[in-house]
mmCIF file of C-alpha atoms in Angstrom:
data_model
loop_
_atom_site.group_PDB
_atom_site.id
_atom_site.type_symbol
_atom_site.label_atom_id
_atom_site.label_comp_id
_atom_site.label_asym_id
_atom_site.label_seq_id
_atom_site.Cartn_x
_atom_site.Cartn_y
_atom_site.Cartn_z
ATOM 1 C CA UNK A 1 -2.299 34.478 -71.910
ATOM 2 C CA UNK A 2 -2.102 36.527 -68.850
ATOM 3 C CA UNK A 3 1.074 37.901 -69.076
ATOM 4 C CA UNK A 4 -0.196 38.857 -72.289
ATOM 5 C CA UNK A 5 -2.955 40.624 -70.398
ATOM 6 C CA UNK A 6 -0.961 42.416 -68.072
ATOM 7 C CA UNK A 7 1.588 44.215 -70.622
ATOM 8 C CA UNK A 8 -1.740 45.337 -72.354
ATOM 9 C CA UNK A 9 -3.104 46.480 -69.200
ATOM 10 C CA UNK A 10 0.000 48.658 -68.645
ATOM 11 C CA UNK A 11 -0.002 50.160 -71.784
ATOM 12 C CA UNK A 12 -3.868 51.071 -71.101
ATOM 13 C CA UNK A 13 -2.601 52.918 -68.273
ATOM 14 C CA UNK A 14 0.303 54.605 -70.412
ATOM 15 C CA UNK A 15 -1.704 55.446 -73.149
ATOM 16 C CA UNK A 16 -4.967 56.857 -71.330
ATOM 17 C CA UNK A 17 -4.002 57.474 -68.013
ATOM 18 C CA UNK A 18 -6.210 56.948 -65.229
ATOM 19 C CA UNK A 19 -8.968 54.416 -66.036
ATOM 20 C CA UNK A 20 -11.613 52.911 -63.522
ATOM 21 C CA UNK A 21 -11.452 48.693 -62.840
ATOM 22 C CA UNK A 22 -14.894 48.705 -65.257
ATOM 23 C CA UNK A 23 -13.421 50.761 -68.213
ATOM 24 C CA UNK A 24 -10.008 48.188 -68.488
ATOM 25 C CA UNK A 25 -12.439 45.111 -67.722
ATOM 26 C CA UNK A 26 -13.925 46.152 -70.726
ATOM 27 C CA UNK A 27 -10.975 46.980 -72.569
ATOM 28 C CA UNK A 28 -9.089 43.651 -72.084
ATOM 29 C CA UNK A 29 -13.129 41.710 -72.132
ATOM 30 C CA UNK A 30 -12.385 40.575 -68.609
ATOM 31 C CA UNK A 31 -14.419 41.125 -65.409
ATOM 32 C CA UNK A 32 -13.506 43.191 -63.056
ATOM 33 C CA UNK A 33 -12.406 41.217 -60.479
ATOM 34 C CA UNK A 34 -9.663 39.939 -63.065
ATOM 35 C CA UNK A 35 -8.732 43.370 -63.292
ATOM 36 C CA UNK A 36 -8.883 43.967 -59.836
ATOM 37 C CA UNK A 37 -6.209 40.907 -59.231
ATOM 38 C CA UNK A 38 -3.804 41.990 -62.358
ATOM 39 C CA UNK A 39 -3.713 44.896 -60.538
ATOM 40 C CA UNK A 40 -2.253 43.734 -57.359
ATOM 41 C CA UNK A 41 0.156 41.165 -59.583
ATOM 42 C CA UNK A 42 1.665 43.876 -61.525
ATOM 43 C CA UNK A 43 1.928 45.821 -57.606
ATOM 44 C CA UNK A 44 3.863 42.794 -56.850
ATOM 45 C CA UNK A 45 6.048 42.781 -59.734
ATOM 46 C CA UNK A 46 7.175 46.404 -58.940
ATOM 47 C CA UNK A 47 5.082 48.022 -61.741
ATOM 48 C CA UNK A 48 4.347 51.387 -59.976
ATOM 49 C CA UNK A 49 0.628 51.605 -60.197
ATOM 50 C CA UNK A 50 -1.884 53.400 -58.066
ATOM 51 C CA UNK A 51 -5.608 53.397 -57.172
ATOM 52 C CA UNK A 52 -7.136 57.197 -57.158
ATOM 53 C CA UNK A 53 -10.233 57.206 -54.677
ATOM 54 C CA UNK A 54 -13.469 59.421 -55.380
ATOM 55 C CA UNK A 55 -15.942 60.214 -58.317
ATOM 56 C CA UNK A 56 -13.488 60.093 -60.963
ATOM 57 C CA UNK A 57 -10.875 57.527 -59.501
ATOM 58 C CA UNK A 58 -9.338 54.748 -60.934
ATOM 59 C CA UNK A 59 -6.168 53.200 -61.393
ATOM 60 C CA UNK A 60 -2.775 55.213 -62.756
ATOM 61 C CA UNK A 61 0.700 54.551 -63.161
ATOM 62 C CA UNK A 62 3.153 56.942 -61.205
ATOM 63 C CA UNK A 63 4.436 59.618 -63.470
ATOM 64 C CA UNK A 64 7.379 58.621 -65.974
ATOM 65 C CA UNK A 65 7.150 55.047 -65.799
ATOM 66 C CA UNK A 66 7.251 53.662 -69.403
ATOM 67 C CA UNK A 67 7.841 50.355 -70.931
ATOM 68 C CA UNK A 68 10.350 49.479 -73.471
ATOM 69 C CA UNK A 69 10.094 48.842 -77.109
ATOM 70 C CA UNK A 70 12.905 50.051 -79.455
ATOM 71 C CA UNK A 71 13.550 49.293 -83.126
ATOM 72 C CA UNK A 72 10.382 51.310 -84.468
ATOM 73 C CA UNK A 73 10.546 54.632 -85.850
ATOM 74 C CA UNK A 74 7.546 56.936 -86.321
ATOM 75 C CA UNK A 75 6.838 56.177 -90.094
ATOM 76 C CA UNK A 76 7.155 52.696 -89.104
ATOM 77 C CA UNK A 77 4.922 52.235 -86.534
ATOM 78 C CA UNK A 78 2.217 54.219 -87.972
ATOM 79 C CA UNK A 79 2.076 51.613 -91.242
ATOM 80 C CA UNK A 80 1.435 48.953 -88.820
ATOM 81 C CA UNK A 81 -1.146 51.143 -87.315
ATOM 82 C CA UNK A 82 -3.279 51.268 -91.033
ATOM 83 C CA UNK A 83 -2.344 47.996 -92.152
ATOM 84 C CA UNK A 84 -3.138 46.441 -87.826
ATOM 85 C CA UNK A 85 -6.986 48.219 -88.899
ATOM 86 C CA UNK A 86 -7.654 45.933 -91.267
ATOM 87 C CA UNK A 87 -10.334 43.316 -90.312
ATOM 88 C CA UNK A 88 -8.340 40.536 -92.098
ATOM 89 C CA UNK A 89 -6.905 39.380 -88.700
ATOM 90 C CA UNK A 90 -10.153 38.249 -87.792
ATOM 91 C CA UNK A 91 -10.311 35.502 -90.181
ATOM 92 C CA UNK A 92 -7.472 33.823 -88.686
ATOM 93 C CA UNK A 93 -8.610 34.781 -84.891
ATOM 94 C CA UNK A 94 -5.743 36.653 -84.790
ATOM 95 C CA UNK A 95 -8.480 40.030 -83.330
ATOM 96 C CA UNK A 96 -7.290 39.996 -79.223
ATOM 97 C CA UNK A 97 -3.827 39.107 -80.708
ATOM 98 C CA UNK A 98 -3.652 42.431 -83.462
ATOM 99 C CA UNK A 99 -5.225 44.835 -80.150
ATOM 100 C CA UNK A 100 -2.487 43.897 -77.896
ATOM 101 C CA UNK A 101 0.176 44.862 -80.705
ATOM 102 C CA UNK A 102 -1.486 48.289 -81.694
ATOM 103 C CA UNK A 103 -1.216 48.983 -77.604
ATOM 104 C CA UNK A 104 2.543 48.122 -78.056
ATOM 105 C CA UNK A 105 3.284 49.962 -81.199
ATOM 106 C CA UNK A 106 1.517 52.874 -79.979
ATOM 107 C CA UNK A 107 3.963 52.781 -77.138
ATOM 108 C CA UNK A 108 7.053 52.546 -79.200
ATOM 109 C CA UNK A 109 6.535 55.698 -80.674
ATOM 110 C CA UNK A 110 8.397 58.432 -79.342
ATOM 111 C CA UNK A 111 6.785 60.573 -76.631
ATOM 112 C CA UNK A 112 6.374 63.847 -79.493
ATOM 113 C CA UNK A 113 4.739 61.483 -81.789
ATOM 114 C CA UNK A 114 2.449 59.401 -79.413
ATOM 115 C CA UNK A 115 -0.403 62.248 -79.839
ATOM 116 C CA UNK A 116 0.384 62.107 -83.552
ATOM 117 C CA UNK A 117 -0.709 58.510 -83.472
ATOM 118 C CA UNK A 118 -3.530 58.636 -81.513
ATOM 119 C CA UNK A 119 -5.215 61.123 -84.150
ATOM 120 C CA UNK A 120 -4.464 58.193 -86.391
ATOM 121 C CA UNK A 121 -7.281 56.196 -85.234
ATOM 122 C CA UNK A 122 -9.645 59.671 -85.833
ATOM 123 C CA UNK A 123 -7.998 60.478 -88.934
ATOM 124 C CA UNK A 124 -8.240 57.036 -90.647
ATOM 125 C CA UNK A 125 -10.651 54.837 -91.308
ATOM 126 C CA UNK A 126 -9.526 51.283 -93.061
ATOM 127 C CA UNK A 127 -12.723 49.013 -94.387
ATOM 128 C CA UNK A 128 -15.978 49.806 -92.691
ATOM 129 C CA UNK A 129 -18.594 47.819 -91.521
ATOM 130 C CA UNK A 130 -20.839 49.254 -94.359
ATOM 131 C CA UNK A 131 -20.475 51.227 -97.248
ATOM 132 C CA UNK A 132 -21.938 54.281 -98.447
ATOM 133 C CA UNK A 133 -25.411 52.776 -99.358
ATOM 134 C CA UNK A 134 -25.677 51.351 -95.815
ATOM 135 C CA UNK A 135 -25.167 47.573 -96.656
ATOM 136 C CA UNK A 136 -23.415 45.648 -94.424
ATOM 137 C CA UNK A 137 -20.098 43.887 -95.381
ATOM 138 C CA UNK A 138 -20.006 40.310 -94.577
ATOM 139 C CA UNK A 139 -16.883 38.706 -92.384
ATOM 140 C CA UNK A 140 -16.527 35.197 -91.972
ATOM 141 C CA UNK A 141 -16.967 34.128 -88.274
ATOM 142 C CA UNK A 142 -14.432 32.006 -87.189
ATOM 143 C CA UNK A 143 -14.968 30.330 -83.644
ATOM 144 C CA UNK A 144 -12.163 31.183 -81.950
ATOM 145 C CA UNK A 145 -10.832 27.633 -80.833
ATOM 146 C CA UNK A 146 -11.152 26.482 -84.823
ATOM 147 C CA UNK A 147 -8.918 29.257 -85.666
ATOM 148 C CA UNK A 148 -6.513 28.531 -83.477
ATOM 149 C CA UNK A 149 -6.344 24.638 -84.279
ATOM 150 C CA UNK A 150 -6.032 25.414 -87.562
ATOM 151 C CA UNK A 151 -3.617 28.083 -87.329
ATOM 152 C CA UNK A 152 -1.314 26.013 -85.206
ATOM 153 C CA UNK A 153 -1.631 22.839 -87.712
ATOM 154 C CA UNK A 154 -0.342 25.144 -90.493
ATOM 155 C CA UNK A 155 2.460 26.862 -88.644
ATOM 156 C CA UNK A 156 3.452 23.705 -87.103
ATOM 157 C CA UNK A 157 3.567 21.676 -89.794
ATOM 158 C CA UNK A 158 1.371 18.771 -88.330
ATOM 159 C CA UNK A 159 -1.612 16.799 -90.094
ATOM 160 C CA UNK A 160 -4.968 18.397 -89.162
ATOM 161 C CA UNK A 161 -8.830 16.620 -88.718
ATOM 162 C CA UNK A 162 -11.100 19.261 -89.379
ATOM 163 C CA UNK A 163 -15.234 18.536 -89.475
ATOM 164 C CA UNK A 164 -16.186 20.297 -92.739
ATOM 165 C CA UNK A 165 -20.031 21.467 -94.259
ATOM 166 C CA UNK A 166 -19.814 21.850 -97.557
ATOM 167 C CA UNK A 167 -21.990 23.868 -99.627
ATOM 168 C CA UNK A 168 -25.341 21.560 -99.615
ATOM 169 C CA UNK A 169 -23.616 18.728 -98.434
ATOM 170 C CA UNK A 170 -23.628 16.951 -94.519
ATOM 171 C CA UNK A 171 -20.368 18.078 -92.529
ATOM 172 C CA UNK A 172 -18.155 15.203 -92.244
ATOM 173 C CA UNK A 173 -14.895 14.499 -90.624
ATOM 174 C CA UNK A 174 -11.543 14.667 -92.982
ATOM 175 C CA UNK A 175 -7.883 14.547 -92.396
ATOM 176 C CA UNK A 176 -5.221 17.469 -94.556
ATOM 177 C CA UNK A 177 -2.041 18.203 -94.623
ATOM 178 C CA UNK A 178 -2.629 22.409 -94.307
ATOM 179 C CA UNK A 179 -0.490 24.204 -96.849
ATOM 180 C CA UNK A 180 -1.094 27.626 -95.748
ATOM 181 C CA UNK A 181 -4.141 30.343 -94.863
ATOM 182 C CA UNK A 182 -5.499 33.246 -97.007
ATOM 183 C CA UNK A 183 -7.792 35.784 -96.133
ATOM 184 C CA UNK A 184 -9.429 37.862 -99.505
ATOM 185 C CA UNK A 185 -12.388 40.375 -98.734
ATOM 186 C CA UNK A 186 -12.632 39.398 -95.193
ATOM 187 C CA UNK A 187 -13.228 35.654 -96.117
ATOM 188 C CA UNK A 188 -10.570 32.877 -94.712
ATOM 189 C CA UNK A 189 -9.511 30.023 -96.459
ATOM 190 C CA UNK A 190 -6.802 27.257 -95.782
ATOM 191 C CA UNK A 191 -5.348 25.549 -98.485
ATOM 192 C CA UNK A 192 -4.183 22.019 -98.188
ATOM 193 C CA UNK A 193 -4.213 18.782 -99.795
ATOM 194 C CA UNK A 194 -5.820 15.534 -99.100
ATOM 195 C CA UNK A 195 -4.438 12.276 -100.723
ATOM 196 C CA UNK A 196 -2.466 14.482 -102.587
ATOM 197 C CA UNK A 197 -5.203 16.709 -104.189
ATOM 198 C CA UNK A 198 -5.219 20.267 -103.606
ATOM 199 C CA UNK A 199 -7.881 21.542 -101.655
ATOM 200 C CA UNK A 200 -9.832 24.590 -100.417
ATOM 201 C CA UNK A 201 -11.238 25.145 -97.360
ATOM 202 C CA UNK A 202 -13.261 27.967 -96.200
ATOM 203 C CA UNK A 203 -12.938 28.622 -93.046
ATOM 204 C CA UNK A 204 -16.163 29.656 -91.745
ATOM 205 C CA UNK A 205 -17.461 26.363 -92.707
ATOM 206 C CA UNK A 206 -15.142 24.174 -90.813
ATOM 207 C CA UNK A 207 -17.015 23.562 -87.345
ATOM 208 C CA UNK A 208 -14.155 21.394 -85.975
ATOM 209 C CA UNK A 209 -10.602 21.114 -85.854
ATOM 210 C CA UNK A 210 -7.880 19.019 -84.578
ATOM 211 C CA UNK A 211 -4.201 19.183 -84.867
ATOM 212 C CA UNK A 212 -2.416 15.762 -84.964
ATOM 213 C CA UNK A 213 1.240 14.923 -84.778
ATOM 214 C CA UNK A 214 2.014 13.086 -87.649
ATOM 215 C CA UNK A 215 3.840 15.740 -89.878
ATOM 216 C CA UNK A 216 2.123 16.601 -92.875
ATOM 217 C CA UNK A 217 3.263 16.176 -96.296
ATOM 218 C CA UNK A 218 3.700 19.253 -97.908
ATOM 219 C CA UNK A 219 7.131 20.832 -99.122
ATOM 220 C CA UNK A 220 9.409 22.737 -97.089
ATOM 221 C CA UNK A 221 8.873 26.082 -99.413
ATOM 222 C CA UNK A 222 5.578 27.396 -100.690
ATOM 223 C CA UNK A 223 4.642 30.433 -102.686
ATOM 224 C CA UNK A 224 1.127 30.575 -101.420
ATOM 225 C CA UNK A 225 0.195 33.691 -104.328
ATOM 226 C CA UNK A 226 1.319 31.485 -106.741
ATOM 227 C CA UNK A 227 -0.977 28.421 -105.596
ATOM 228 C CA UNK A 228 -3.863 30.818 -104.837
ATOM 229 C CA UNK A 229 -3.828 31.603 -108.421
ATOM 230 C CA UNK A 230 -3.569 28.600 -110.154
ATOM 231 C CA UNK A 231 -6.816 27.325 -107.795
ATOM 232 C CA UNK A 232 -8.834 30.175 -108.968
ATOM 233 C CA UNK A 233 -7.755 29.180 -112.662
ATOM 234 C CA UNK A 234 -9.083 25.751 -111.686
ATOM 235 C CA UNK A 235 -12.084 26.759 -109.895
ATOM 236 C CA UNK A 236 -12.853 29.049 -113.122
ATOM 237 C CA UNK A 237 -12.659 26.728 -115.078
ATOM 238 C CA UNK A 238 -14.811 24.087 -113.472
ATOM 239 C CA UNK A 239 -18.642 23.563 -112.429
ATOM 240 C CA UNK A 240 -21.652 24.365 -113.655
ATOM 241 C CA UNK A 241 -20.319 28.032 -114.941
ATOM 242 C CA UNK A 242 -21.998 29.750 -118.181
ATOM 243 C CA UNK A 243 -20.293 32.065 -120.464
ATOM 244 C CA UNK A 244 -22.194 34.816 -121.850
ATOM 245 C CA UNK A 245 -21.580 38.116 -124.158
ATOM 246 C CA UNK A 246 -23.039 41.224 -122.503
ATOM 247 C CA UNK A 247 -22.849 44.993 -123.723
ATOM 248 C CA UNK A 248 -22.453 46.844 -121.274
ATOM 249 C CA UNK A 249 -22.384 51.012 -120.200
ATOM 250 C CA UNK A 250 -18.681 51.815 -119.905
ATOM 251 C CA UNK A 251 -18.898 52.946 -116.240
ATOM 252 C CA UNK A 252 -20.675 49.878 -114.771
ATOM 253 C CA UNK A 253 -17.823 47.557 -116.456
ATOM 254 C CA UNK A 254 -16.068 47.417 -113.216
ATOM 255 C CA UNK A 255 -19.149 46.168 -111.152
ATOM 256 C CA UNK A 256 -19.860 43.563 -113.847
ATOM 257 C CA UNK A 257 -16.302 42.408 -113.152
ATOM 258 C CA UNK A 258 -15.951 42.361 -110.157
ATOM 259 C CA UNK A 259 -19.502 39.950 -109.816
ATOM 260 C CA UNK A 260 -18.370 37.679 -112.857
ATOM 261 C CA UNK A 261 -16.341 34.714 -111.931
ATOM 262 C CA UNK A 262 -13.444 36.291 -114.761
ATOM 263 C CA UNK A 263 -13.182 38.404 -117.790
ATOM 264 C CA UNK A 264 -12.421 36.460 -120.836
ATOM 265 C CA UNK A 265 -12.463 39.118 -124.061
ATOM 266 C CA UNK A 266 -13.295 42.742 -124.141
ATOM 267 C CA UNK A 267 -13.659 45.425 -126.652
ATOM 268 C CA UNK A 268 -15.104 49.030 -127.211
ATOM 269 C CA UNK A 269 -17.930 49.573 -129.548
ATOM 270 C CA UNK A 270 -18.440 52.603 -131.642
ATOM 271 C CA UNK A 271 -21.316 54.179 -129.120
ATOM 272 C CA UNK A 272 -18.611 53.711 -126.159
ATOM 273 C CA UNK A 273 -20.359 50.700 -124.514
ATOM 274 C CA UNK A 274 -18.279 47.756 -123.856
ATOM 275 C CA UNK A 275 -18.651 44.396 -125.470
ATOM 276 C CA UNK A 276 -17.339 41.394 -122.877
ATOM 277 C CA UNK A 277 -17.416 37.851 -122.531
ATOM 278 C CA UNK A 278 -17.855 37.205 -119.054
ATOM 279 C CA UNK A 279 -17.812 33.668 -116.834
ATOM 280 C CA UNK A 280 -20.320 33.432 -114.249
ATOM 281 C CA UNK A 281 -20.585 30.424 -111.380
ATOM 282 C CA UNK A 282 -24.018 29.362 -112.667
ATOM 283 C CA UNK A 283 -26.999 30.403 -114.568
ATOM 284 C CA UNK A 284 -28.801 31.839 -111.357
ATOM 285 C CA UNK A 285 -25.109 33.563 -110.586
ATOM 286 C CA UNK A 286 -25.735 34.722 -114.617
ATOM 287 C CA UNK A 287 -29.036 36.541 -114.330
ATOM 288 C CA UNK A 288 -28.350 38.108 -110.951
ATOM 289 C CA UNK A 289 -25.881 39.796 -111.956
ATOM 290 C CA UNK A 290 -27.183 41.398 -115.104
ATOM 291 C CA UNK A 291 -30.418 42.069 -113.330
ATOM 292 C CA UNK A 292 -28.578 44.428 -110.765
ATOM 293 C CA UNK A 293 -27.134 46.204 -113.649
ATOM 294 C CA UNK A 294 -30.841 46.991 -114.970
ATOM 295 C CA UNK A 295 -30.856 48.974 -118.580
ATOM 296 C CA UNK A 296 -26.771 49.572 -118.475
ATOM 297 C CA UNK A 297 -26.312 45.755 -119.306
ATOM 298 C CA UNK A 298 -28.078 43.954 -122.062
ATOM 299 C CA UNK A 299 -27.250 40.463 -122.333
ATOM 300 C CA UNK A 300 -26.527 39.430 -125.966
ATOM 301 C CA UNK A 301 -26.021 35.398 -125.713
ATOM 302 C CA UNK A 302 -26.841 32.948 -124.562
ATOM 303 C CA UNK A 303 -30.634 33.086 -125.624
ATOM 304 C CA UNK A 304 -32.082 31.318 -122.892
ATOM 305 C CA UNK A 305 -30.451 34.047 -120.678
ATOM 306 C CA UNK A 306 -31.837 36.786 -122.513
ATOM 307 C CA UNK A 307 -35.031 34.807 -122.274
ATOM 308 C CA UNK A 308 -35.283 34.872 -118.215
ATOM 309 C CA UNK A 309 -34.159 38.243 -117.989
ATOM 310 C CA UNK A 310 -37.166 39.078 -120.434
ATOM 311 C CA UNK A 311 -39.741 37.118 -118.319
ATOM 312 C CA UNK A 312 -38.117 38.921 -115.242
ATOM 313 C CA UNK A 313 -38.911 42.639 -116.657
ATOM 314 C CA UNK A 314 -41.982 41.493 -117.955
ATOM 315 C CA UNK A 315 -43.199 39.745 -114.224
ATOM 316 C CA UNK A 316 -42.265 43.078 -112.359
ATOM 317 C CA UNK A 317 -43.575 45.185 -115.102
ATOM 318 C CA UNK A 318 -46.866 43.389 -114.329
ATOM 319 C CA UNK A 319 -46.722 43.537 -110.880
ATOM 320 C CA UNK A 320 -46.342 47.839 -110.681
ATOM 321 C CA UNK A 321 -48.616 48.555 -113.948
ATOM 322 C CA UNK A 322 -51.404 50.925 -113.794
ATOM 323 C CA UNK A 323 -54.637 49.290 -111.830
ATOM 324 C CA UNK A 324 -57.042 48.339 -114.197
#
């Protein structure tokens, strides 16, 4: 982990120059003092850096020194760059891990193009925190020694005891044999099986994890897009879901899709509304959704649905009327 630290801490110095013990504690989230004692073991190891006295001092390297890293040409390195943004990595507490190898692609680049790439990080900007209307996207949170249990289990190959809450359920203790991890919208899951049942596990919601030795039992090949798939055909297809045939406004079709749990049938009526049979998880999930779509979605069936969205419009109608 620290040697990991130091080659970061170099490239720091490469990249920005000089930079005082309190601006690289907080770029490597150390304290100073650790910086102050990386320093003196990269003096040690011959890496020619300096401390600057005064105002504006701080550590440097000694013109000209550079690290190696070949095999990446401009092009290259700035597609890791854009795709290295993404927040995806922090699912699988890979974060600390994806900084240290933006530091080192950044130095790969050739010395014409290393400006080019820093305007990168000004230039583009790869899934905000919010979106235009302010609201917050939601990333799982991962503890960082879960993540790395699991991780490990998966890459391994071993059996893993994880401590798992459910969705209204107590967490309890449960042994898998980890198939593989997927991350989709910023939310991590591990696919595994257990007596040899596929299952899904979301991340966030495992609070503990241990990797065993045994070996798991899982084949030596997996096509984890494949198996991804065929769960969410499973998971659509099971539960408490409600089916339901909504006309909707042509240009809120692709928010009503993307909130339904899947599309079954679709066709265009003669005014240029849509006409679609949609899956939703539940009957809550149901009138949610086609509340948020207000007067560009009319449900058509089932009745009952129709029904609660009525009462809905109705209650709030109530509530703002004129004062009598």
């Amino acid at each position: 982990m620290r040697a990991d630290r130091l080659v970061s801490l170099v490239l720091l110095l490469r990249q920005r120059g000089r930079l005082s013990a309190t601006a690289l504690a907080r770029e490597l989230e150390v304290s100073p003092r650790t910086v102050l004692r990386d320093i003196e073991a990269l003096s040690a190891a011959g890496v020619p850096v300096h401390a600057e006295r005064g105002r504006h001092g701080g550590f440097a390297l000694l013109p000209g020194f550079r690290t190696e890293l070949t095999g990446l040409n401009h092009d290259e390195a700035l597609a890791l760059l854009v795709a290295g943004s993404r927040r995806g990595a922090q699912a699988f507490g890979l974060g600390s891990a994806l900084a240290s190898a933006m530091l080192k692609v950044v130095d790969a680049l050739p010395a014409g193009h290393r400006d080019t790439a820093a305007d990168v990080a000004e230039r583009l900007l790869i899934d905000p925190e919010t979106d235009l209307l302010s609201r917050r996207l939601v990333t799982d949170e991962v503890p960082a020694p879960v993540a790395a249990e699991v991780r490990r289990a998966v890459l391994t190959g071993h059996k893993l005891r994880i401590r798992y809450a459910a969705v209204d359920r107590a967490a309890r203790w449960r042994t898998v044999d980890p198939i593989g991890l997927v991350t989709v919208r910023d939310h991590g899951y591990l696919l595994a099986t257990r007596s040899g049942e596929d299952r899904t596990y979301r991340l966030s919601r495992i609070l503990a994890a241990e990797e065993l030795t045994e070996p798991a039992q899982r084949p030596d090949r997996v096509d984890l897009d494949r198996a991804w798939q065929e769960r969410g055909v499973r998971f659509r297809a099971g539960g408490d879901q409600v089916t339901a045939l909504v006309r909707v406004e042509a240009a809120r079709r692709e928010e009503l899709a993307g909130t339904a749990v899947a599309v079954l049938a679709e066709e265009a009526e003669a005014d240029g509304r849509l006409r679609l049979e949609v899956t939703f998880q539940d009957a809550r999930h149901a009138e949610w959704a086609l509340w948020e779509l207000a007067t560009d979605a009319e449900a058509l069936e089932p009745r009952w649905l129709r029904t609660a969205l009525c009462e809905r419009a109705t209650a709030v109608a109530s509530r703002y009327g004129a004062p009598s």
